Amino acid sequence: MMRQYELVEKVTRYNPNADEALLNRAYVYAMRAHGHQRRASGDPYFSHPLEVAAILTDLKLDDASIVVGLLHDTIEDTDTTRAEIDRLFGVEIGKLVEGVTKIDKLDLVSKKAAQAENLRKLLLAISDDVRVLLVKLADRLHNMRTLHFVPDAKRARIGEETMEIYAPLAGRMGMHDMREELENLSFKYLNPEAFEAITERLGDLREKNRDLTGEIEHALSEKLAAHGISAKVSGREKKPYSIFRKMQSRSLGFEQLSDIYAFRVIVSTVEDCYRALGIVHTTWSTVPGRFKDYISTPKPNDYRSIHTTVIGPSRQRVELQIRTDEMHRIAEYGIAAHALYKDAAGDRGNGATATTVDELGAIHLSRTKRLEKESQAYGWLRRTIELLAEGDSAEEFLEHTKLELFQDQVFCFTPKGRLIALPRGATPIDFAYAVHTDVGNTCVGCKINGKIMPLVSELSNGDEVEIVCSKAQVPPAAWESVVVTGKARSAIRRATRAAVRRQYTGLGRQILDRAFERAGKVFSEDSLKGGLPRLAHNNVEDMLAAVGRGEVAAADVIRAVYPDFQESRATGRRATPDDGWFGLKRAGSLKFRIPGRTKKKEDVRSIPIRGLKGELPVRFAPDGGAVPGDRIVGILTPGEGITIYPIHSPALKEFDNEPDRWLDVRWEVDEHDPERFPAQIHINALNEPGTLAQIAQVIGENDGNIDNVKMLKHSPDFHEMVIDLEVWDLKHLNRIIAQLRAKRVVSSATRVNG
Ligand code: MN
């Protein structure tokens, strides 16, 4: 294991002004935090963050990145908290460590193929500092290097995730070496047979061409030196995965692959690149179609180099990359080479840490001064990040430069870390439906990042959303106007329709059950089947719903089933509560606020009798209302719905001759979710100053809620008035009436419809 001083030395070698004390503290802290934890290999756990830090020093990153490398698993795997890291190492490092932790929690592979691109975007969106990604890549690289210690099943998953997400990400960030190593390590675990076969063939070839690389290197350097160009020429064998990919993409066999060897010619100036190219091309014959000039036309990620293939000194195809030192550094380290370490030394002194957000809100760099100095590099960095998000081609790049990064999307997580990508403005309801239609249909509440929040909150990037479900729930129709995803909208519409239909069907069943009973006939759904053709309905459900909606009269159904049936009014009788309840099942009530709208009370209130959700064809009788504790009855009005009356209401007389329309209903009030109900009080009171105020005070003190006051008569001595108010239940209403009666100014107080 690397010693503390060795790590510090590695950093100070490229960054003489590194904060050694900070590095030392992080080393000791991480070592203690991980304590006796072990890795799958049996090594002390601390060896892992230490290796990650070492990889980051290879990339020559700033000391904050190295420290984050050391601390990156502390929040996730030890007792350490973000607050503690903030306190000991500063907020900048705290934020970075938390960023890495957040990525660790994602289960990127669960949705891999279809979402790989989304997932890469997500990584960018939530890693608002590019160093988070660099640490994450280093973390993944070390995990891949030690993957053989991990159990098989997990190995495949990690390998897949690396191949799908992290290797391409490294590539897009211009980190060629990182990409190559990640790909090869994944390849080894994902396709061990192919990996073995290619590795073996490469070994054979190496044996056969033992000195070839050296010969070609030598011949090339000689030739260039003869023309006064000093060049570093190095040959390297292609990696198994890139050979495999070539074999696949061109459907070639191993023997047919000619360019197993590639050589880099590194010179000092751009001019030398072209001179070297001229010399190579005049000395050896070129392979047509293999010449590419990425110096005059750099790749979008700023990769610059000349590529060509010639038939080399030993009659071998030789692939050449000609570039300057500077180009080489960028080609190797990509994003890491460019913006992060350069000039860090000069900045250490003033230590001004400033988190800077570019106009895309995408990247933060830590030191303002560095940004000024490196505005060019920074611009490049930003372009690269944009590009990572937008795709590969230069055209695409141009097309998208002006678009804001991820402007139209938010990425959120389930508590298990599954990613849900949603359009901007999406709510937890959209989230629930995106997880599963059943989750959406039954959701009643949510927690965002552990806090209970309204279901209509707008989600932000990185939110962890936990949906609370209740089997009894039916989505309120009004949600339709709150959600932004089509999936949620159509599911809500379907569910509402189905619920309404279910209720009508249930209602129809009750109506028929009662009507059949009165007619002295046996009711069963089976018996209805015979009558279907005569009623022009295809199935029993449809017919029941039609009865519930009042489109088909119960008597017609009886006649359809029993053609000889003679209707007799005499059998009709009014239902009483003793007939047994058939309270419509309560399905939860529509209670939420639509932001930005002022709503009337009706919008947030519903009647806990119905269960007929959505279109809610249930309402209280206009005069007097009804409150829990009242015996109530429902009156069905075909095509309109059900009106709830207190059983003693004089208005019920009107329906005496229509027993079919009477429905037994009952309250289903949820004590944990109290609602108020409408009632009216008729009051005679003295006409003197302050009377109204006293009445209002009594009601207010007793927790009644006045909706309206109507003055009926205005005589010199008395006021006669009706007060609309809302109360919890009958007891509450009676208490208020009693308190009113106790007032000297009140000569009478009675309930309307009482
Ligand atoms: Mn780790």
mmCIF file with all atom_site columns, C-alpha atoms in Angstrom, residues 250-428:
data_model
loop_
_atom_site.group_PDB
_atom_site.id
_atom_site.type_symbol
_atom_site.label_atom_id
_atom_site.label_alt_id
_atom_site.label_comp_id
_atom_site.label_asym_id
_atom_site.label_entity_id
_atom_site.label_seq_id
_atom_site.pdbx_PDB_ins_code
_atom_site.Cartn_x
_atom_site.Cartn_y
_atom_site.Cartn_z
_atom_site.occupancy
_atom_site.B_iso_or_equiv
_atom_site.pdbx_formal_charge
_atom_site.auth_seq_id
_atom_site.auth_comp_id
_atom_site.auth_asym_id
_atom_site.auth_atom_id
_atom_site.pdbx_PDB_model_num
ATOM 1   C CA . ARG A 1 250 ? -15.843 -5.017  -40.481 1.00 0.00 ? 250 ARG A CA 1
ATOM 2   C CA . SER A 1 251 ? -16.682 -8.707  -40.168 1.00 0.00 ? 251 SER A CA 1
ATOM 3   C CA . LEU A 1 252 ? -13.043 -9.619  -40.485 1.00 0.00 ? 252 LEU A CA 1
ATOM 4   C CA . GLY A 1 253 ? -11.145 -12.525 -39.095 1.00 0.00 ? 253 GLY A CA 1
ATOM 5   C CA . PHE A 1 254 ? -8.075  -11.994 -36.967 1.00 0.00 ? 254 PHE A CA 1
ATOM 6   C CA . GLU A 1 255 ? -5.731  -12.860 -39.870 1.00 0.00 ? 255 GLU A CA 1
ATOM 7   C CA . GLN A 1 256 ? -7.303  -10.253 -42.042 1.00 0.00 ? 256 GLN A CA 1
ATOM 8   C CA . LEU A 1 257 ? -6.618  -7.512  -39.550 1.00 0.00 ? 257 LEU A CA 1
ATOM 9   C CA . SER A 1 258 ? -3.562  -5.730  -40.744 1.00 0.00 ? 258 SER A CA 1
ATOM 10  C CA . ASP A 1 259 ? -3.270  -2.883  -38.369 1.00 0.00 ? 259 ASP A CA 1
ATOM 11  C CA . ILE A 1 260 ? -2.491  -4.586  -35.135 1.00 0.00 ? 260 ILE A CA 1
ATOM 12  C CA . TYR A 1 261 ? 0.367   -2.193  -34.676 1.00 0.00 ? 261 TYR A CA 1
ATOM 13  C CA . ALA A 1 262 ? 0.062   1.498   -34.363 1.00 0.00 ? 262 ALA A CA 1
ATOM 14  C CA . PHE A 1 263 ? 2.835   4.006   -34.017 1.00 0.00 ? 263 PHE A CA 1
ATOM 15  C CA . ARG A 1 264 ? 2.870   7.441   -32.581 1.00 0.00 ? 264 ARG A CA 1
ATOM 16  C CA . VAL A 1 265 ? 5.172   10.059  -33.920 1.00 0.00 ? 265 VAL A CA 1
ATOM 17  C CA . ILE A 1 266 ? 5.419   12.947  -31.517 1.00 0.00 ? 266 ILE A CA 1
ATOM 18  C CA . VAL A 1 267 ? 7.118   16.098  -32.691 1.00 0.00 ? 267 VAL A CA 1
ATOM 19  C CA . SER A 1 268 ? 7.390   19.595  -31.314 1.00 0.00 ? 268 SER A CA 1
ATOM 20  C CA . THR A 1 269 ? 5.518   21.816  -33.756 1.00 0.00 ? 269 THR A CA 1
ATOM 21  C CA . VAL A 1 270 ? 2.523   21.676  -36.042 1.00 0.00 ? 270 VAL A CA 1
ATOM 22  C CA . GLU A 1 271 ? 4.825   22.393  -38.962 1.00 0.00 ? 271 GLU A CA 1
ATOM 23  C CA . ASP A 1 272 ? 6.895   19.323  -38.071 1.00 0.00 ? 272 ASP A CA 1
ATOM 24  C CA . CYS A 1 273 ? 3.739   17.223  -38.138 1.00 0.00 ? 273 CYS A CA 1
ATOM 25  C CA . TYR A 1 274 ? 3.180   18.019  -41.791 1.00 0.00 ? 274 TYR A CA 1
ATOM 26  C CA . ARG A 1 275 ? 6.872   17.704  -42.660 1.00 0.00 ? 275 ARG A CA 1
ATOM 27  C CA . ALA A 1 276 ? 6.967   14.313  -40.991 1.00 0.00 ? 276 ALA A CA 1
ATOM 28  C CA . LEU A 1 277 ? 3.881   13.323  -42.915 1.00 0.00 ? 277 LEU A CA 1
ATOM 29  C CA . GLY A 1 278 ? 5.536   14.352  -46.206 1.00 0.00 ? 278 GLY A CA 1
ATOM 30  C CA . ILE A 1 279 ? 8.633   12.309  -45.412 1.00 0.00 ? 279 ILE A CA 1
ATOM 31  C CA . VAL A 1 280 ? 6.616   9.244   -44.464 1.00 0.00 ? 280 VAL A CA 1
ATOM 32  C CA . HIS A 1 281 ? 4.490   9.488   -47.578 1.00 0.00 ? 281 HIS A CA 1
ATOM 33  C CA . THR A 1 282 ? 7.427   9.913   -49.948 1.00 0.00 ? 282 THR A CA 1
ATOM 34  C CA . THR A 1 283 ? 9.388   7.096   -48.330 1.00 0.00 ? 283 THR A CA 1
ATOM 35  C CA . TRP A 1 284 ? 6.715   4.397   -48.082 1.00 0.00 ? 284 TRP A CA 1
ATOM 36  C CA . SER A 1 285 ? 3.633   3.822   -50.117 1.00 0.00 ? 285 SER A CA 1
ATOM 37  C CA . THR A 1 286 ? 0.377   4.834   -48.523 1.00 0.00 ? 286 THR A CA 1
ATOM 38  C CA . VAL A 1 287 ? -2.726  2.774   -48.020 1.00 0.00 ? 287 VAL A CA 1
ATOM 39  C CA . PRO A 1 288 ? -5.540  4.618   -49.787 1.00 0.00 ? 288 PRO A CA 1
ATOM 40  C CA . GLY A 1 289 ? -8.427  5.925   -47.756 1.00 0.00 ? 289 GLY A CA 1
ATOM 41  C CA . ARG A 1 290 ? -6.601  5.873   -44.464 1.00 0.00 ? 290 ARG A CA 1
ATOM 42  C CA . PHE A 1 291 ? -5.378  9.444   -44.336 1.00 0.00 ? 291 PHE A CA 1
ATOM 43  C CA . LYS A 1 292 ? -7.137  11.800  -41.922 1.00 0.00 ? 292 LYS A CA 1
ATOM 44  C CA . ASP A 1 293 ? -6.089  15.278  -40.920 1.00 0.00 ? 293 ASP A CA 1
ATOM 45  C CA . TYR A 1 294 ? -7.519  16.074  -37.523 1.00 0.00 ? 294 TYR A CA 1
ATOM 46  C CA . ILE A 1 295 ? -5.087  18.959  -37.133 1.00 0.00 ? 295 ILE A CA 1
ATOM 47  C CA . SER A 1 296 ? -6.711  21.213  -39.669 1.00 0.00 ? 296 SER A CA 1
ATOM 48  C CA . THR A 1 297 ? -10.110 19.791  -38.702 1.00 0.00 ? 297 THR A CA 1
ATOM 49  C CA . PRO A 1 298 ? -10.017 18.791  -35.029 1.00 0.00 ? 298 PRO A CA 1
ATOM 50  C CA . LYS A 1 299 ? -12.537 16.356  -33.636 1.00 0.00 ? 299 LYS A CA 1
ATOM 51  C CA . PRO A 1 300 ? -15.265 18.000  -31.634 1.00 0.00 ? 300 PRO A CA 1
ATOM 52  C CA . ASN A 1 301 ? -13.604 17.018  -28.386 1.00 0.00 ? 301 ASN A CA 1
ATOM 53  C CA . ASP A 1 302 ? -10.464 18.863  -29.519 1.00 0.00 ? 302 ASP A CA 1
ATOM 54  C CA . TYR A 1 303 ? -8.587  15.750  -30.496 1.00 0.00 ? 303 TYR A CA 1
ATOM 55  C CA . ARG A 1 304 ? -5.932  16.739  -32.988 1.00 0.00 ? 304 ARG A CA 1
ATOM 56  C CA . SER A 1 305 ? -3.594  14.440  -34.857 1.00 0.00 ? 305 SER A CA 1
ATOM 57  C CA . ILE A 1 306 ? -2.721  13.230  -38.347 1.00 0.00 ? 306 ILE A CA 1
ATOM 58  C CA . HIS A 1 307 ? -3.625  9.632   -39.085 1.00 0.00 ? 307 HIS A CA 1
ATOM 59  C CA . THR A 1 308 ? -2.204  7.672   -41.954 1.00 0.00 ? 308 THR A CA 1
ATOM 60  C CA . THR A 1 309 ? -1.349  4.089   -42.845 1.00 0.00 ? 309 THR A CA 1
ATOM 61  C CA . VAL A 1 310 ? 1.630   3.080   -44.942 1.00 0.00 ? 310 VAL A CA 1
ATOM 62  C CA . ILE A 1 311 ? 3.253   -0.147  -46.084 1.00 0.00 ? 311 ILE A CA 1
ATOM 63  C CA . GLY A 1 312 ? 6.197   0.000   -43.768 1.00 0.00 ? 312 GLY A CA 1
ATOM 64  C CA . PRO A 1 313 ? 9.857   -1.015  -43.911 1.00 0.00 ? 313 PRO A CA 1
ATOM 65  C CA . SER A 1 314 ? 9.065   -4.702  -43.342 1.00 0.00 ? 314 SER A CA 1
ATOM 66  C CA . ARG A 1 315 ? 6.203   -4.799  -45.836 1.00 0.00 ? 315 ARG A CA 1
ATOM 67  C CA . GLN A 1 316 ? 3.787   -4.522  -42.912 1.00 0.00 ? 316 GLN A CA 1
ATOM 68  C CA . ARG A 1 317 ? 0.900   -2.181  -42.720 1.00 0.00 ? 317 ARG A CA 1
ATOM 69  C CA . VAL A 1 318 ? 1.813   0.480   -40.229 1.00 0.00 ? 318 VAL A CA 1
ATOM 70  C CA . GLU A 1 319 ? -0.719  2.836   -38.758 1.00 0.00 ? 319 GLU A CA 1
ATOM 71  C CA . LEU A 1 320 ? 0.713   6.193   -37.809 1.00 0.00 ? 320 LEU A CA 1
ATOM 72  C CA . GLN A 1 321 ? -0.514  9.004   -35.612 1.00 0.00 ? 321 GLN A CA 1
ATOM 73  C CA . ILE A 1 322 ? 1.494   12.165  -35.986 1.00 0.00 ? 322 ILE A CA 1
ATOM 74  C CA . ARG A 1 323 ? 1.003   14.907  -33.404 1.00 0.00 ? 323 ARG A CA 1
ATOM 75  C CA . THR A 1 324 ? 2.723   17.445  -31.164 1.00 0.00 ? 324 THR A CA 1
ATOM 76  C CA . ASP A 1 325 ? 3.385   17.019  -27.439 1.00 0.00 ? 325 ASP A CA 1
ATOM 77  C CA . GLU A 1 326 ? 0.547   19.331  -26.609 1.00 0.00 ? 326 GLU A CA 1
ATOM 78  C CA . MET A 1 327 ? -1.870  17.432  -28.843 1.00 0.00 ? 327 MET A CA 1
ATOM 79  C CA . HIS A 1 328 ? -0.679  14.216  -27.316 1.00 0.00 ? 328 HIS A CA 1
ATOM 80  C CA . ARG A 1 329 ? -1.362  15.367  -23.793 1.00 0.00 ? 329 ARG A CA 1
ATOM 81  C CA . ILE A 1 330 ? -4.906  16.281  -24.724 1.00 0.00 ? 330 ILE A CA 1
ATOM 82  C CA . ALA A 1 331 ? -5.377  13.018  -26.578 1.00 0.00 ? 331 ALA A CA 1
ATOM 83  C CA . GLU A 1 332 ? -4.264  11.076  -23.537 1.00 0.00 ? 332 GLU A CA 1
ATOM 84  C CA . TYR A 1 333 ? -5.879  12.952  -20.699 1.00 0.00 ? 333 TYR A CA 1
ATOM 85  C CA . GLY A 1 334 ? -8.691  14.748  -22.442 1.00 0.00 ? 334 GLY A CA 1
ATOM 86  C CA . ILE A 1 335 ? -10.695 16.883  -20.121 1.00 0.00 ? 335 ILE A CA 1
ATOM 87  C CA . ALA A 1 336 ? -8.322  16.147  -17.309 1.00 0.00 ? 336 ALA A CA 1
ATOM 88  C CA . ALA A 1 337 ? -5.367  17.502  -19.256 1.00 0.00 ? 337 ALA A CA 1
ATOM 89  C CA . HIS A 1 338 ? -7.060  20.641  -20.198 1.00 0.00 ? 338 HIS A CA 1
ATOM 90  C CA . ALA A 1 339 ? -8.750  22.609  -17.605 1.00 0.00 ? 339 ALA A CA 1
ATOM 91  C CA . LEU A 1 340 ? -8.026  21.351  -14.202 1.00 0.00 ? 340 LEU A CA 1
ATOM 92  C CA . TYR A 1 341 ? -4.470  21.151  -13.188 1.00 0.00 ? 341 TYR A CA 1
ATOM 93  C CA . LYS A 1 342 ? -2.868  23.639  -15.497 1.00 0.00 ? 342 LYS A CA 1
ATOM 94  C CA . ASP A 1 343 ? -1.863  26.773  -13.590 1.00 0.00 ? 343 ASP A CA 1
ATOM 95  C CA . ALA A 1 344 ? -3.095  25.411  -10.307 1.00 0.00 ? 344 ALA A CA 1
ATOM 96  C CA . ALA A 1 345 ? 0.314   26.143  -8.892  1.00 0.00 ? 345 ALA A CA 1
ATOM 97  C CA . GLY A 1 346 ? -0.026  29.830  -9.494  1.00 0.00 ? 346 GLY A CA 1
ATOM 98  C CA . ASP A 1 347 ? -3.293  29.997  -7.662  1.00 0.00 ? 347 ASP A CA 1
ATOM 99  C CA . ARG A 1 348 ? -2.511  28.250  -4.465  1.00 0.00 ? 348 ARG A CA 1
ATOM 100 C CA . GLY A 1 349 ? -1.389  31.419  -2.737  1.00 0.00 ? 349 GLY A CA 1
ATOM 101 C CA . ASN A 1 350 ? -4.563  33.421  -2.912  1.00 0.00 ? 350 ASN A CA 1
ATOM 102 C CA . GLY A 1 351 ? -6.655  30.336  -2.294  1.00 0.00 ? 351 GLY A CA 1
ATOM 103 C CA . ALA A 1 352 ? -9.768  32.093  -3.482  1.00 0.00 ? 352 ALA A CA 1
ATOM 104 C CA . THR A 1 353 ? -12.284 29.356  -3.806  1.00 0.00 ? 353 THR A CA 1
ATOM 105 C CA . ALA A 1 354 ? -15.185 30.359  -5.910  1.00 0.00 ? 354 ALA A CA 1
ATOM 106 C CA . THR A 1 355 ? -17.644 28.008  -7.386  1.00 0.00 ? 355 THR A CA 1
ATOM 107 C CA . THR A 1 356 ? -18.476 29.235  -10.804 1.00 0.00 ? 356 THR A CA 1
ATOM 108 C CA . VAL A 1 357 ? -21.469 28.161  -12.700 1.00 0.00 ? 357 VAL A CA 1
ATOM 109 C CA . ASP A 1 358 ? -21.399 28.655  -16.403 1.00 0.00 ? 358 ASP A CA 1
ATOM 110 C CA . GLU A 1 359 ? -24.456 29.864  -18.196 1.00 0.00 ? 359 GLU A CA 1
ATOM 111 C CA . LEU A 1 360 ? -25.550 26.313  -18.692 1.00 0.00 ? 360 LEU A CA 1
ATOM 112 C CA . GLY A 1 361 ? -25.425 25.609  -15.012 1.00 0.00 ? 361 GLY A CA 1
ATOM 113 C CA . ALA A 1 362 ? -23.376 22.613  -15.876 1.00 0.00 ? 362 ALA A CA 1
ATOM 114 C CA . ILE A 1 363 ? -19.888 23.012  -14.641 1.00 0.00 ? 363 ILE A CA 1
ATOM 115 C CA . HIS A 1 364 ? -18.276 24.479  -11.629 1.00 0.00 ? 364 HIS A CA 1
ATOM 116 C CA . LEU A 1 365 ? -14.628 25.192  -11.484 1.00 0.00 ? 365 LEU A CA 1
ATOM 117 C CA . SER A 1 366 ? -13.150 26.167  -8.252  1.00 0.00 ? 366 SER A CA 1
ATOM 118 C CA . ARG A 1 367 ? -10.817 29.017  -8.783  1.00 0.00 ? 367 ARG A CA 1
ATOM 119 C CA . THR A 1 368 ? -11.930 32.175  -10.458 1.00 0.00 ? 368 THR A CA 1
ATOM 120 C CA . LYS A 1 369 ? -8.459  33.231  -11.338 1.00 0.00 ? 369 LYS A CA 1
ATOM 121 C CA . ARG A 1 370 ? -7.803  30.011  -13.093 1.00 0.00 ? 370 ARG A CA 1
ATOM 122 C CA . LEU A 1 371 ? -10.937 30.504  -15.083 1.00 0.00 ? 371 LEU A CA 1
ATOM 123 C CA . GLU A 1 372 ? -9.803  33.863  -16.304 1.00 0.00 ? 372 GLU A CA 1
ATOM 124 C CA . LYS A 1 373 ? -6.446  32.513  -17.314 1.00 0.00 ? 373 LYS A CA 1
ATOM 125 C CA . GLU A 1 374 ? -7.941  29.542  -18.967 1.00 0.00 ? 374 GLU A CA 1
ATOM 126 C CA . SER A 1 375 ? -10.986 31.014  -20.498 1.00 0.00 ? 375 SER A CA 1
ATOM 127 C CA . GLN A 1 376 ? -10.094 29.267  -23.686 1.00 0.00 ? 376 GLN A CA 1
ATOM 128 C CA . ALA A 1 377 ? -9.584  25.929  -22.077 1.00 0.00 ? 377 ALA A CA 1
ATOM 129 C CA . TYR A 1 378 ? -12.663 26.491  -20.032 1.00 0.00 ? 378 TYR A CA 1
ATOM 130 C CA . GLY A 1 379 ? -14.674 27.200  -23.125 1.00 0.00 ? 379 GLY A CA 1
ATOM 131 C CA . TRP A 1 380 ? -13.396 23.995  -24.552 1.00 0.00 ? 380 TRP A CA 1
ATOM 132 C CA . LEU A 1 381 ? -14.347 22.158  -21.422 1.00 0.00 ? 381 LEU A CA 1
ATOM 133 C CA . ARG A 1 382 ? -17.820 23.514  -21.587 1.00 0.00 ? 382 ARG A CA 1
ATOM 134 C CA . ARG A 1 383 ? -18.185 22.647  -25.233 1.00 0.00 ? 383 ARG A CA 1
ATOM 135 C CA . THR A 1 384 ? -17.000 19.173  -24.484 1.00 0.00 ? 384 THR A CA 1
ATOM 136 C CA . ILE A 1 385 ? -19.527 18.764  -21.729 1.00 0.00 ? 385 ILE A CA 1
ATOM 137 C CA . GLU A 1 386 ? -22.240 19.959  -24.051 1.00 0.00 ? 386 GLU A CA 1
ATOM 138 C CA . LEU A 1 387 ? -21.049 17.565  -26.623 1.00 0.00 ? 387 LEU A CA 1
ATOM 139 C CA . LEU A 1 388 ? -21.086 14.693  -24.207 1.00 0.00 ? 388 LEU A CA 1
ATOM 140 C CA . ALA A 1 389 ? -24.705 15.374  -23.794 1.00 0.00 ? 389 ALA A CA 1
ATOM 141 C CA . GLU A 1 390 ? -25.615 15.985  -27.343 1.00 0.00 ? 390 GLU A CA 1
ATOM 142 C CA . GLY A 1 391 ? -23.871 13.423  -29.427 1.00 0.00 ? 391 GLY A CA 1
ATOM 143 C CA . ASP A 1 392 ? -20.888 12.829  -31.565 1.00 0.00 ? 392 ASP A CA 1
ATOM 144 C CA . SER A 1 393 ? -20.908 14.651  -34.830 1.00 0.00 ? 393 SER A CA 1
ATOM 145 C CA . ALA A 1 394 ? -19.691 18.132  -35.543 1.00 0.00 ? 394 ALA A CA 1
ATOM 146 C CA . GLU A 1 395 ? -22.991 19.052  -37.160 1.00 0.00 ? 395 GLU A CA 1
ATOM 147 C CA . GLU A 1 396 ? -24.851 18.021  -34.088 1.00 0.00 ? 396 GLU A CA 1
ATOM 148 C CA . PHE A 1 397 ? -22.424 19.936  -32.016 1.00 0.00 ? 397 PHE A CA 1
ATOM 149 C CA . LEU A 1 398 ? -23.055 23.146  -33.898 1.00 0.00 ? 398 LEU A CA 1
ATOM 150 C CA . GLU A 1 399 ? -26.737 22.599  -33.851 1.00 0.00 ? 399 GLU A CA 1
ATOM 151 C CA . HIS A 1 400 ? -26.820 22.182  -30.134 1.00 0.00 ? 400 HIS A CA 1
ATOM 152 C CA . THR A 1 401 ? -24.329 24.728  -28.919 1.00 0.00 ? 401 THR A CA 1
ATOM 153 C CA . LYS A 1 402 ? -27.043 27.210  -28.271 1.00 0.00 ? 402 LYS A CA 1
ATOM 154 C CA . LEU A 1 403 ? -29.307 24.853  -26.438 1.00 0.00 ? 403 LEU A CA 1
ATOM 155 C CA . GLU A 1 404 ? -29.221 24.790  -22.740 1.00 0.00 ? 404 GLU A CA 1
ATOM 156 C CA . LEU A 1 405 ? -27.976 21.618  -21.289 1.00 0.00 ? 405 LEU A CA 1
ATOM 157 C CA . PHE A 1 406 ? -30.811 19.377  -20.165 1.00 0.00 ? 406 PHE A CA 1
ATOM 158 C CA . GLN A 1 407 ? -33.063 22.365  -20.124 1.00 0.00 ? 407 GLN A CA 1
ATOM 159 C CA . ASP A 1 408 ? -36.054 20.214  -20.805 1.00 0.00 ? 408 ASP A CA 1
ATOM 160 C CA . GLN A 1 409 ? -35.416 17.316  -18.503 1.00 0.00 ? 409 GLN A CA 1
ATOM 161 C CA . VAL A 1 410 ? -35.187 16.373  -14.868 1.00 0.00 ? 410 VAL A CA 1
ATOM 162 C CA . PHE A 1 411 ? -33.635 13.195  -13.606 1.00 0.00 ? 411 PHE A CA 1
ATOM 163 C CA . CYS A 1 412 ? -34.982 11.750  -10.379 1.00 0.00 ? 412 CYS A CA 1
ATOM 164 C CA . PHE A 1 413 ? -34.506 8.558   -8.438  1.00 0.00 ? 413 PHE A CA 1
ATOM 165 C CA . THR A 1 414 ? -36.548 5.982   -6.698  1.00 0.00 ? 414 THR A CA 1
ATOM 166 C CA . PRO A 1 415 ? -35.365 5.181   -3.174  1.00 0.00 ? 415 PRO A CA 1
ATOM 167 C CA . LYS A 1 416 ? -33.623 2.161   -4.682  1.00 0.00 ? 416 LYS A CA 1
ATOM 168 C CA . GLY A 1 417 ? -31.710 4.393   -7.041  1.00 0.00 ? 417 GLY A CA 1
ATOM 169 C CA . ARG A 1 418 ? -33.564 3.673   -10.228 1.00 0.00 ? 418 ARG A CA 1
ATOM 170 C CA . LEU A 1 419 ? -33.411 6.602   -12.557 1.00 0.00 ? 419 LEU A CA 1
ATOM 171 C CA . ILE A 1 420 ? -36.582 8.196   -13.815 1.00 0.00 ? 420 ILE A CA 1
ATOM 172 C CA . ALA A 1 421 ? -36.144 10.792  -16.542 1.00 0.00 ? 421 ALA A CA 1
ATOM 173 C CA . LEU A 1 422 ? -39.023 13.238  -16.783 1.00 0.00 ? 422 LEU A CA 1
ATOM 174 C CA . PRO A 1 423 ? -39.820 16.397  -18.656 1.00 0.00 ? 423 PRO A CA 1
ATOM 175 C CA . ARG A 1 424 ? -39.227 19.603  -16.779 1.00 0.00 ? 424 ARG A CA 1
ATOM 176 C CA . GLY A 1 425 ? -42.159 20.678  -14.637 1.00 0.00 ? 425 GLY A CA 1
ATOM 177 C CA . ALA A 1 426 ? -42.986 17.079  -13.806 1.00 0.00 ? 426 ALA A CA 1
ATOM 178 C CA . THR A 1 427 ? -44.604 16.330  -10.457 1.00 0.00 ? 427 THR A CA 1
ATOM 179 C CA . PRO A 1 428 ? -44.354 13.351  -8.116  1.00 0.00 ? 428 PRO A CA 1
#
